[in-house]
XYZ file of C-alpha atoms in Angstrom:
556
model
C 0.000 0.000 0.000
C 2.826 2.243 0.727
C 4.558 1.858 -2.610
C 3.811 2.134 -6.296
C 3.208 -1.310 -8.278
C 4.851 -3.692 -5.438
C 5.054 -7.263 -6.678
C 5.852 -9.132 -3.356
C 7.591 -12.496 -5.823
C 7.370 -14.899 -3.203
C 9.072 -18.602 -3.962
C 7.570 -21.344 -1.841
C 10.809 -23.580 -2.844
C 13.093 -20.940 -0.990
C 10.775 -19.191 1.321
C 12.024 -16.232 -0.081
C 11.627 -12.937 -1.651
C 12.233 -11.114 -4.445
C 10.104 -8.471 -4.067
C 10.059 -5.163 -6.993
C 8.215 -1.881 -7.231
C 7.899 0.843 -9.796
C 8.097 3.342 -7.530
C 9.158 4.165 -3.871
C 5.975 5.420 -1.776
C 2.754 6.622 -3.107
C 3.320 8.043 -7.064
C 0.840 9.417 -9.663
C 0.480 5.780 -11.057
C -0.881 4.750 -8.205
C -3.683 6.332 -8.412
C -3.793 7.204 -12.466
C -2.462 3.588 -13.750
C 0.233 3.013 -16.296
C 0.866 6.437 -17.972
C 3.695 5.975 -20.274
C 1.203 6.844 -23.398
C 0.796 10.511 -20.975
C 4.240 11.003 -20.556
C 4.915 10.752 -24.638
C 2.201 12.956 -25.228
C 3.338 15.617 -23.154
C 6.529 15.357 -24.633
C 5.172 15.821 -28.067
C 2.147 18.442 -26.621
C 3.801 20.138 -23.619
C 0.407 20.994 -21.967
C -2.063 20.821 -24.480
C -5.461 19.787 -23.556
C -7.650 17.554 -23.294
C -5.290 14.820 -22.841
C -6.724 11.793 -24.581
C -4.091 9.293 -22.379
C -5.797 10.238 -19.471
C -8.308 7.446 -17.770
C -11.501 9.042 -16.810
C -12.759 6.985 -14.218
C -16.395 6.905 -12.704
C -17.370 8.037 -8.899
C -17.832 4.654 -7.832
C -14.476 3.537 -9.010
C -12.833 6.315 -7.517
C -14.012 4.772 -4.171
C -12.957 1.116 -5.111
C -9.205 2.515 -5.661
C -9.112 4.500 -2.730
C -9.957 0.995 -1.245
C -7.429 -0.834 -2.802
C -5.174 0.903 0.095
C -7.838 1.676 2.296
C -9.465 -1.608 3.232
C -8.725 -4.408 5.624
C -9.120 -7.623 2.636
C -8.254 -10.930 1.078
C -6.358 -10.116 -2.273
C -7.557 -11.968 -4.660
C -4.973 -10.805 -7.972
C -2.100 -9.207 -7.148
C -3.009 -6.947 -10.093
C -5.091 -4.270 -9.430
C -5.157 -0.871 -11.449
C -7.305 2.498 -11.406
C -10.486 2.136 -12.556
C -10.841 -1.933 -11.437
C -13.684 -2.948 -9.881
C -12.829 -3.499 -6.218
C -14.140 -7.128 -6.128
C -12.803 -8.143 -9.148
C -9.428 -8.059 -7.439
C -10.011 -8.241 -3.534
C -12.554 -9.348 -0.998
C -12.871 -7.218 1.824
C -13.413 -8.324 5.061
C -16.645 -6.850 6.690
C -18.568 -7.633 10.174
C -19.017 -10.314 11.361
C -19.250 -12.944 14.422
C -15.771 -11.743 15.203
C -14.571 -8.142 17.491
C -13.414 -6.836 14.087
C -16.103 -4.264 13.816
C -18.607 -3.405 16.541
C -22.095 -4.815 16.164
C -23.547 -1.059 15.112
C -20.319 -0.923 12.433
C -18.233 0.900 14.201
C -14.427 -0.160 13.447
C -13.159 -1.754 16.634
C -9.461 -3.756 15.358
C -7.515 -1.297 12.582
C -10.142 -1.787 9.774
C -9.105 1.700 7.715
C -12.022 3.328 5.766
C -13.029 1.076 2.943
C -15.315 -0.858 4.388
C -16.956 1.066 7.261
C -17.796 3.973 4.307
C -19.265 0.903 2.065
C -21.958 0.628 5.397
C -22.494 4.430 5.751
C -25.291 5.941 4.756
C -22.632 8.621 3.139
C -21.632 5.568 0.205
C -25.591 4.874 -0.209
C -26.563 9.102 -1.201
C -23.052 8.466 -3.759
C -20.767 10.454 -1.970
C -16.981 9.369 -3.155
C -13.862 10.128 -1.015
C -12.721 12.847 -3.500
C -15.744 14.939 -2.104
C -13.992 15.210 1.281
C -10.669 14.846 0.550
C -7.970 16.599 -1.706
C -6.595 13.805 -3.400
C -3.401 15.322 -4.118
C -2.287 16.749 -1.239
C -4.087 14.373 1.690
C -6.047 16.579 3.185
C -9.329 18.082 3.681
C -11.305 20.364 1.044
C -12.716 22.619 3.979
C -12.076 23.000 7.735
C -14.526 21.900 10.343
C -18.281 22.059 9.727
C -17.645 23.887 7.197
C -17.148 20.903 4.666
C -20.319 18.827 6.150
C -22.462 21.880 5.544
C -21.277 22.117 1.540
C -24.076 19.203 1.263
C -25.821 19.668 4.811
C -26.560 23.485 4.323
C -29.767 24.206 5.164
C -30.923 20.917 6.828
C -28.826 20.701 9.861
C -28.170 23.829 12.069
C -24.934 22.553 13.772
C -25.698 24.500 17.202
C -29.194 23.351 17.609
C -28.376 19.967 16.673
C -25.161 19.419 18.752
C -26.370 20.984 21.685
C -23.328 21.836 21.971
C -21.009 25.258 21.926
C -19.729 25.518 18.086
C -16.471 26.641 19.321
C -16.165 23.195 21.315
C -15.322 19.241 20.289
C -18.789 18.664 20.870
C -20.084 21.013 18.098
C -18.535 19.650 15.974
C -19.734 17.393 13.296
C -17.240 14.749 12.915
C -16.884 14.373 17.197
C -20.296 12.393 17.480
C -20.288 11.064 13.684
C -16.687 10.292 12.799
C -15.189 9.280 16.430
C -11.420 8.843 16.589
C -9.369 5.933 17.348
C -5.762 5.562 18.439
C -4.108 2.842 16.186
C -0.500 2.126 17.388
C -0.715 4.490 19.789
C 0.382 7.227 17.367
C -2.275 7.468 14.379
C -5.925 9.098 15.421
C -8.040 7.560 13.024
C -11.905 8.815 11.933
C -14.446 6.600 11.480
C -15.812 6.593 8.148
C -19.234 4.700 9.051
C -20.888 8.094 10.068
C -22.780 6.605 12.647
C -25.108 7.886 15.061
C -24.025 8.334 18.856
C -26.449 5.867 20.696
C -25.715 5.412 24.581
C -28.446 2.905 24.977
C -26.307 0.409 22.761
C -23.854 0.885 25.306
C -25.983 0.198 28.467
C -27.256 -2.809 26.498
C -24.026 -4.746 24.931
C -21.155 -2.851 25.799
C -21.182 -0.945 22.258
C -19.150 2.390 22.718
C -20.896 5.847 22.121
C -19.791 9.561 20.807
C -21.267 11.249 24.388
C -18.682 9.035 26.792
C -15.602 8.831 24.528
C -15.706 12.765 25.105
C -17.533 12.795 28.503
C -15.292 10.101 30.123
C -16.588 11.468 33.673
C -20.429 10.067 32.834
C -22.330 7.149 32.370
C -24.097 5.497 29.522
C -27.008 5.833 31.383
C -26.590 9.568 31.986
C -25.376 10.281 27.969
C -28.817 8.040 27.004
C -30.887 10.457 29.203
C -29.679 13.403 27.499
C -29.763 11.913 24.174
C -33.274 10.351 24.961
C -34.500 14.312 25.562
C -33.005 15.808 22.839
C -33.743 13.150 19.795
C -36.173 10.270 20.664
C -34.840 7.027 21.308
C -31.914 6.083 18.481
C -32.878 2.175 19.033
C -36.199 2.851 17.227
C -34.330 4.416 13.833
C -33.080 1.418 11.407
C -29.493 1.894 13.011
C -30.492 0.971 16.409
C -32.864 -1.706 15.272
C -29.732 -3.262 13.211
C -27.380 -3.159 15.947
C -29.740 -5.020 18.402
C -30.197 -7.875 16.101
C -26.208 -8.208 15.472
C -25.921 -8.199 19.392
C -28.066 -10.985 19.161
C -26.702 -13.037 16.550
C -23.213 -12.313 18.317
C -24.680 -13.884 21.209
C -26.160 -17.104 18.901
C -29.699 -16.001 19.507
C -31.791 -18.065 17.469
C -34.568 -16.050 17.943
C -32.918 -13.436 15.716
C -32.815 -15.503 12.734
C -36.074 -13.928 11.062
C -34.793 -10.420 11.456
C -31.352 -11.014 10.769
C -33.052 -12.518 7.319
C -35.342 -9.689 6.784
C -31.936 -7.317 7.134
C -30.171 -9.900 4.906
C -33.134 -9.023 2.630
C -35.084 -5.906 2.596
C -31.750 -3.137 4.119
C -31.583 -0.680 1.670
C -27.551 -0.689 2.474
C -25.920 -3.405 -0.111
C -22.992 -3.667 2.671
C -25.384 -4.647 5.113
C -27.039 -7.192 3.940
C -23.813 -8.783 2.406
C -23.073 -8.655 6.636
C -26.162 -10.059 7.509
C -25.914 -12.956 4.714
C -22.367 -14.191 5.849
C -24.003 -14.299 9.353
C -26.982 -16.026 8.237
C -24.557 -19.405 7.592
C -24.485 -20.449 10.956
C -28.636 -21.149 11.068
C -28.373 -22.458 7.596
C -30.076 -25.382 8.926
C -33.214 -23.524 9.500
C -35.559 -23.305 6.388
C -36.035 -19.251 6.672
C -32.221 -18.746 6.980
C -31.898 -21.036 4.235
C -34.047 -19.547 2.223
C -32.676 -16.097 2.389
C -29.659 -17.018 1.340
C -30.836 -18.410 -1.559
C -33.013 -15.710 -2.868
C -29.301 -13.399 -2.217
C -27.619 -15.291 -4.639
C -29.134 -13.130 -7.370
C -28.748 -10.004 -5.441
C -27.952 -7.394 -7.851
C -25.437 -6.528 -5.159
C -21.621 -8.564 -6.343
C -20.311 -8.422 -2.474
C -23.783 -10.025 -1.037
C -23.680 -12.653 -3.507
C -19.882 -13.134 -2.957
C -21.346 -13.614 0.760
C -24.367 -15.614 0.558
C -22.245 -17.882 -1.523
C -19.886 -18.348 1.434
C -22.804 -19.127 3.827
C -23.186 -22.085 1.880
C -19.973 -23.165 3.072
C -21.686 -25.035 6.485
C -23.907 -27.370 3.757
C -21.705 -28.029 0.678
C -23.560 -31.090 -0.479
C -26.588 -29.649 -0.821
C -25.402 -26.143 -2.277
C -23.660 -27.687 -5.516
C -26.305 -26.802 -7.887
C -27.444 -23.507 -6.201
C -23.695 -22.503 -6.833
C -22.593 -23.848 -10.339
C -24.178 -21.143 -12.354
C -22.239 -18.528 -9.952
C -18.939 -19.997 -11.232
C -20.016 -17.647 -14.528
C -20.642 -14.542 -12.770
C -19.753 -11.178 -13.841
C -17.772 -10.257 -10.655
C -14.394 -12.226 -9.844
C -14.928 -12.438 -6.136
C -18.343 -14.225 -6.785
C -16.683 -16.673 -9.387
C -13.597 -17.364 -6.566
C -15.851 -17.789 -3.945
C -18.515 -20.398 -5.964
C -15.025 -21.986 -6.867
C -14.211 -22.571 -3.372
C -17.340 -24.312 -2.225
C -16.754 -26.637 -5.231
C -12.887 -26.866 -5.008
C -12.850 -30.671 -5.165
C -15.397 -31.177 -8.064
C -14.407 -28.573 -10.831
C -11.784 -30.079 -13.312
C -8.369 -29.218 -13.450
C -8.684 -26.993 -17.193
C -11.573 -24.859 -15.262
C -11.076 -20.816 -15.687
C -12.405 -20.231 -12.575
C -10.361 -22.740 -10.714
C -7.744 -21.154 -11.893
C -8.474 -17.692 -10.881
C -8.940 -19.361 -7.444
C -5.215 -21.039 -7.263
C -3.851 -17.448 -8.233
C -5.555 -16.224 -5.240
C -4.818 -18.845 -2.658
C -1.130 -18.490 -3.883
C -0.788 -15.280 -3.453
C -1.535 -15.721 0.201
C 0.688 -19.272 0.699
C 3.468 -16.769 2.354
C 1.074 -16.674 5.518
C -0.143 -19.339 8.074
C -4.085 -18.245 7.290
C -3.334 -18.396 3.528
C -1.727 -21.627 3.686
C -4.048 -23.403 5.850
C -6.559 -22.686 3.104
C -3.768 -23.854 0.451
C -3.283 -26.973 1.889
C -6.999 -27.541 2.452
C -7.458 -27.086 -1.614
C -4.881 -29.899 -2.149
C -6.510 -31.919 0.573
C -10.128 -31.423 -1.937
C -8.047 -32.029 -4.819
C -6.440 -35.639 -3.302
C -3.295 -34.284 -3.596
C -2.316 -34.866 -0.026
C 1.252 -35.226 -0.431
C 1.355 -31.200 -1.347
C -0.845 -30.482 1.570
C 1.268 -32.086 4.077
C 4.301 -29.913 2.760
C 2.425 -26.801 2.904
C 0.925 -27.437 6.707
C 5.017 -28.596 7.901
C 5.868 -25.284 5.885
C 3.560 -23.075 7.619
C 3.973 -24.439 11.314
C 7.557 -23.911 11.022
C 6.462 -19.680 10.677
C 3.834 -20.130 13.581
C 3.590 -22.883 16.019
C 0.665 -21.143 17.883
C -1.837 -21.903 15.308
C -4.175 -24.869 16.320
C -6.013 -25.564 12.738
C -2.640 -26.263 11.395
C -1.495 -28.610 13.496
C -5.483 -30.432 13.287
C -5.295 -29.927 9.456
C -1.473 -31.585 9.007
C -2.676 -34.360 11.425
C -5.727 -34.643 8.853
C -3.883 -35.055 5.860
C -1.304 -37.758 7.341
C -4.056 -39.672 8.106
C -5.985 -39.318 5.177
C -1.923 -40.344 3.363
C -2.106 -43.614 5.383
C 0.991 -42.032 7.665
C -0.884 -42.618 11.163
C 1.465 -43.145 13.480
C 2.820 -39.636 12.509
C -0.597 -38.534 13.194
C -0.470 -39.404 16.332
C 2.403 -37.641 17.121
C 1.357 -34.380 15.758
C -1.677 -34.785 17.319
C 0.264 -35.998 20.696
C 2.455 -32.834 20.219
C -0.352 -30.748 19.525
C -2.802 -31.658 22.363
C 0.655 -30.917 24.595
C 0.965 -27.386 23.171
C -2.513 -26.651 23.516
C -4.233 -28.137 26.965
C -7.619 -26.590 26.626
C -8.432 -28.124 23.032
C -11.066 -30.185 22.817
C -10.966 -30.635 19.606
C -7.362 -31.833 18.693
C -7.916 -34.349 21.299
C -11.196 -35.409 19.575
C -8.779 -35.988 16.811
C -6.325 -37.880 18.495
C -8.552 -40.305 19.694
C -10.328 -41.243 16.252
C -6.043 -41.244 15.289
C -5.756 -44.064 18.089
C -8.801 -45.879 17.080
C -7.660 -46.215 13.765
C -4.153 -47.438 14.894
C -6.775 -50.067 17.119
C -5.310 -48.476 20.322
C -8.615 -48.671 22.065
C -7.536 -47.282 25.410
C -5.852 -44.616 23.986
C -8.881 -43.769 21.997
C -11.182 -43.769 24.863
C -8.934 -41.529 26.970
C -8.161 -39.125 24.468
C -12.509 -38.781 23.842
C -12.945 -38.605 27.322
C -10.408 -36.080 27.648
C -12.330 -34.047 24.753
C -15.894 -34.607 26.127
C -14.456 -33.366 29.753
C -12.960 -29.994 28.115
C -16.107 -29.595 25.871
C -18.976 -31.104 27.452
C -21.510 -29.920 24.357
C -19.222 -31.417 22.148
C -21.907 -34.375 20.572
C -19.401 -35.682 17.694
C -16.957 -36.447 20.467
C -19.668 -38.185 23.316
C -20.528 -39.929 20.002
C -17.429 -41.300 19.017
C -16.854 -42.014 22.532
C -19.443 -44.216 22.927
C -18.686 -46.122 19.561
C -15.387 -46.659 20.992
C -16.761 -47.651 24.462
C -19.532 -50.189 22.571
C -16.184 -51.295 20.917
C -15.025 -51.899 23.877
C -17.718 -54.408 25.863
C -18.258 -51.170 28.077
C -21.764 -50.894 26.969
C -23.421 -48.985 29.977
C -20.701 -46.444 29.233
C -22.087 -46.322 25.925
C -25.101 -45.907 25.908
C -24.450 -43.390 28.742
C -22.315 -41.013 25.649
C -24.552 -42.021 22.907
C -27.389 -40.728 24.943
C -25.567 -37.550 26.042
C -24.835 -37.045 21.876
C -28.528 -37.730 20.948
C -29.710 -35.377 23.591
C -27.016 -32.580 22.283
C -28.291 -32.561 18.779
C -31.913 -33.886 18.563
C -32.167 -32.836 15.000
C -29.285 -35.755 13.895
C -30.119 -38.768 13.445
C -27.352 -40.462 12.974
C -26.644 -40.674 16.942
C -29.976 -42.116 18.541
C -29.799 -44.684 15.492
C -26.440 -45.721 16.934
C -27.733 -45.912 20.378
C -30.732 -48.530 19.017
C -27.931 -50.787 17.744
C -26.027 -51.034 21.278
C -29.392 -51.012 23.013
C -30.527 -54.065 20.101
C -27.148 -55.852 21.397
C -27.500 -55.584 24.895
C -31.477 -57.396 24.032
C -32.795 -54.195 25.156
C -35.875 -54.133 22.546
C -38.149 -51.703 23.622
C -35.605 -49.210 23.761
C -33.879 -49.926 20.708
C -37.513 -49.412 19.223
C -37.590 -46.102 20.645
C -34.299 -44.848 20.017
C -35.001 -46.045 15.546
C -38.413 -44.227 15.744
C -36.214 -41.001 16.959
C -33.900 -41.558 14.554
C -36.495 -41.624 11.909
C -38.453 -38.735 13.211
C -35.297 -36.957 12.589
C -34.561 -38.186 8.918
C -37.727 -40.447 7.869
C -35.486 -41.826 4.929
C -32.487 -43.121 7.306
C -31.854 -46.935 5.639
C -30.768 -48.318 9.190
C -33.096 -47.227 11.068
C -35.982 -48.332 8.769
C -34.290 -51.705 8.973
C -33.519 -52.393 12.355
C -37.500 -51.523 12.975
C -38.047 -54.526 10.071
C -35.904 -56.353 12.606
C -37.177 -55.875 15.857
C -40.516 -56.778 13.802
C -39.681 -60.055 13.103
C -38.793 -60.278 16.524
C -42.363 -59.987 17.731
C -43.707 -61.880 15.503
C -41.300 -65.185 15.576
C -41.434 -64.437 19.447
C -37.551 -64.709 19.552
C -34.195 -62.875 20.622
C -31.625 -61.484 19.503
C-alpha cells in the first residue's frame, strides 16, 4: 500500500523474496495507472489539452481505488489498477461474528475506511472520497463544519443539533459522527461509518458511544438520558434496530434468525445485507435462513452474492447446484468464492479454478493463507502437497491450532498414522484446553486399534467440551467397541440429547441397546432416529428387525 506497483515475488521452494516496485511510496500511477502513453504525449504536446491518455474513471471507481489501500481484505490478484472494480481483485473483510467491527459498524481492530464507508449511509446518497478529501495533497477540502455543511446546508443547524457550543469538540460534526481511534498508539483515526451516537447500545451490549468517549466522567445511562431528551430514542431508527439484532446473533440467539433474514433481505444498504448474509450461515439449517440465502444469490449486489455464496460453506452437499451457475458470474470475487465451495469437483482446465489457485497463492506466504492452500490440495487428493504446505507453515507459527489439526488430517488421510499421532500428541501438549485436537487424536488411536488410547483421548475431549456431541458420540462407539456398553449408551445418549435434529446418533444408540437385548428401547431410540430423517436406511431396517422379533417371538 505504501509503494507504487509492489510485486511481493514470493518462492515457496526458498521461502524467499524477491520483491520489486515501480516506484518508492505513493506516485501518480498509483492512483492514475500506467501512464507511459501521458508522458509521450506531453513530450510531443507540452500541456495541451484535453489529454486523450488520461483514464476518466467513474465516482464509484474512484471509491474502489481509494480501497485498494484503504481496506482491511483478502487479495484476490495481485493486479489491481485504477479504474478496477474493487471485487474483481479483492474481498474485503466486513462484520461479522468476530470483534473486528462493533455490532452497530463501528471499526473496533484497525479496519481503515473502505469498508466502514461501504456501510455508511454517506456511500448509499453516492458520496466518493474525492468529495472530502484533496486527493493530491491528503487533506481536507474545507475546515470543520464547514465541509459537512457544503451538502448539509440548510438541513442541519450545527448549534441546535449538537447541543453543543460551536467553538467546542462537541459542536462539531465529525466528534459524534466520525469518532477517533488511536491505532499504534500514534495514528488518530476517523471513522468513516458516520454513525449515530447511541448510549443505549452501550448500556445494552457494551457498544461504545460519541457522548462518553468525550464525557469520560459520565455514564451510559446519563449520555442516554440526554440523548433520549433531545432526539427520541436512536434504538427505534433502522441503526439501532440493526445493531440489536447483530448483538443478538453475536450472542447465537436463534430467535434473531427472522430479522437477521429480513436485514439480509429488505436493508436498503448493499454492505449490510452482504453482513447479515455471511451471518446467516451459521442457522443455515433452518428453512427461513436457508431460504434467504438463496433468494441473495441473485442479489444485484456482487459483495452479497460473494457472501451468501460463502454461507453455503456449512452445507456443501446440498449447495452444488445452487452454486454452479455462480462460477459464470460477472464479478471475480463471486466466481472465486462459488469456486471454493466446489474446489474438489471442478476439473483441473476450469477458468475459474484457476483464478482461485492465483488467489490462494498469493496468500501461501502466511499461516491463514496456507491453511486454506493446503486444504485445496486436501479437496483435490493431492495430499502429499498439503502435508508440505501445513510442515511449511507451522515452522512460521507454532501457535496456530487448525494447522497442526489440518497436518494431522492429511497424514491420516496419506495412510501415515502413526505420525498422526504424534502431531496430534504434540499438539494436544501445546494446547491443553483443546477439545478438539484431542477429539482428533482419539479417532487417530482408534484407527491405529489403540482402544484405550482412543477412549482416553474422547474422554479427555468430552471433559474440556462437554456440548461437544461428535466427540460423546465417538466415545461411545469406541466404548460399545469396547464391551463397556453402559458407558455407551451413557455417551450415545448424552450425543442424541445434544443434537436432537441428527439422526445419525440415537440410530447408533438402538444398535447397542438391540445388542444388549434391550428391545423396547432400541424401538424407541429407531423411531427417533427416523423422526429426525424419515429416509435413514438403518433405522428403517432395524424396525423390520425388531418386527420379526415380535412376531417369531424370539431374541436377539
Amino acid at each position: 500500500c505504501h509503494n507504487t506497483g509492489l510485486k511481493k515475488n514470493y518462492t515457496p521452494e526458498t521461502d524467499s523474496y524477491a520483491t520489486r516496485f515501480e516506484e518508492l511510496s505513493v506516485g501518480c500511477e498509483a492512483c492514475h495507472g500506467p501512464a507511459r502513453e501521458h508522458i509521450l504525449w506531453q513530450q510531443r504536446y507540452p500541456n495541451q489539452k484535453p489529454d486523450p491518455t488520461l483514464r476518466k474513471i467513474e465516482p464509484k471507481r474512484v471509491v474502489d481505488m481509494c480501497g485498494s489501500c484503504h481496506a482491511r481484505r483478502l487479495e484476490l490478484t495481485g493486479n489491481f489498477l485504477p479504474g478496477d472494480l474493487f471485487l474483481d481483485h479483492y474481498l474485503p473483510e466486513i462484520p461479522g461474528d468476530n470483534d473486528v467491527y462493533y455490532p452497530d459498524g463501528q471499526v473496533h481492530e484497525e479496519d481503515y475506511e473502505y469498508v466502514s464507508f461501504l456501510l455508511s449511509r454517506m456511500y448509499r446518497e453516492n458520496v466518493v472520497c474525492v468529495d472530502c478529501h484533496e486527493p493530491h495533497t491528503a487533506g481536507l477540502r474545507a475546515e470543520g463544519n464547514a465541509l459537512c455543511l457544503e451538502c448539509h446546508e440548510g438541513k442541519i443547524d450545527p448549534a441546535g443539533h449538537s447541543h453543543h457550543r460551536l467553538d467546542q469538540p462537541g459542536g462539531w460534526c465529525v466528534s459524534c459522527h466520525m469518532p477517533v481511534t488511536v491505532y499504534m498508539q500514534r495514528q488518530p483515526r476517523h471513522d468513516h461509518g458516520f454513525t449515530i451516537p447511541d448510549p443505549q447500545l452501550t448500556v445494552l451490549a457494551g457498544i461504545p458511544n460519541a457522548c462518553n468517549r468525550c464525557h469520560t466522567d459520565q455514564s451510559a445511562e446519563w449520555a442516554a438520558t440526554a440523548v433520549g431528551r433531545w432526539y427520541g430514542s436512536p434504538l427505534k431508527r433502522r441503526t439501532g434496530q440493526r445493531a440489536r439484532v447483530m448483538t443478538r446473533v453475536r450472542e447465537d440467539d436463534p430467535s434473531a434468525v427472522p430479522e437477521l433474514a429480513k436485514l439480509a433481505l429488505d436493508d436498503p444498504s448493499a454492505a449490510w445485507r452482504a453482513v447479515a448474509a455471511g451471518l446467516l450461515e451459521r442457522w443455515i439449517h433452518l428453512p427461513q435462513a436457508r431460504n434467504a440465502i438463496v433468494h441473495l444469490l441473485k442479489d444485484v449486489d456482487p459483495l452479497v452474492r460473494a457472501m451468501a455464496v460463502s454461507a453455503l460453506e456449512a452445507a456443501r452437499q446440498e449447495a452444488v447446484k445452487l452454486v454452479r451457475p455462480l462460477l459464470e458470474d460477472p464479478v471475480r470475487a463471486v466466481r472465486i468464492r462459488s469456486a471454493w465451495i466446489l474446489r474438489g469437483t471442478l476439473p483441473a482446465e476450469s477458468p475459474v479454478l484457476q483464478e482461485l489457485k492465483v488467489q490462494l497463492l498469493l496468500g501461501e506466504d502466511q499461516p491463514a493463507g496456507a491453511l486454506l492452500l493446503g486444504n485445496f490440495f486436501q479437496e483435490r487428493d493431492q495430499i502429499e502437497k498439503a502435508i508440505k504446505v501445513f510442515r511449511r507453515a507451522l515452522l512460521w507459527d507454532r501457535g496456530a491450532e487448525p494447522l497442526w489439526e489440518s497436518l494431522a488430517i492429511a497424514l491420516s488421510q496419506a495412510g501415515r498414522t502413526a505420525e498422526a499421532v504424534a502431531t496430534l500428541r504434540e499438539g494436544c501438549a501445546r494446547f491443553p484446553a483443546s477439545a478438539h485436537l484431542r477429539y482428533l487424536l482419539g479417532l487417530a488411536r482408534a484407527e491405529v486399534t489403540d482402544w484405550d488410547g482412543a477412549i482416553q483421548a474422547l474422554q479427555e475431549a468430552c471433559s474440556l467440551e462437554p456440548g461437544f456431541a461428535r466427540g460423546w458420540y465417538n466415545l461411545g462407539l469406541a466404548l460399545h467397541r469396547q464391551k463397556r456398553e453402559t458407558e455407551a449408551v451413557d455417551a450415545l445418549g448424552r450425543a442424541a440429547a445434544l443434537e436432537p435434529s441428527s439422526a445419525e446418533y440415537p440410530f447408533a444408540l438402538a444398535t447397542v441397546y438391540r445388542d444388549l437385548g434391550r428391545l423396547e428401547e432400541a424401538e424407541r431410540a429407531a423411531r427417533a432416529a427416523l423422526q429426525s430423517d424419515p429416509r435413514h436406511r438403518g433405522a428403517r431396517q432395524l424396525l423390520l428387525f425388531l418386527d420379526s422379533l415380535r412376531v417369531e417371538g424370539g431374541r436377539p
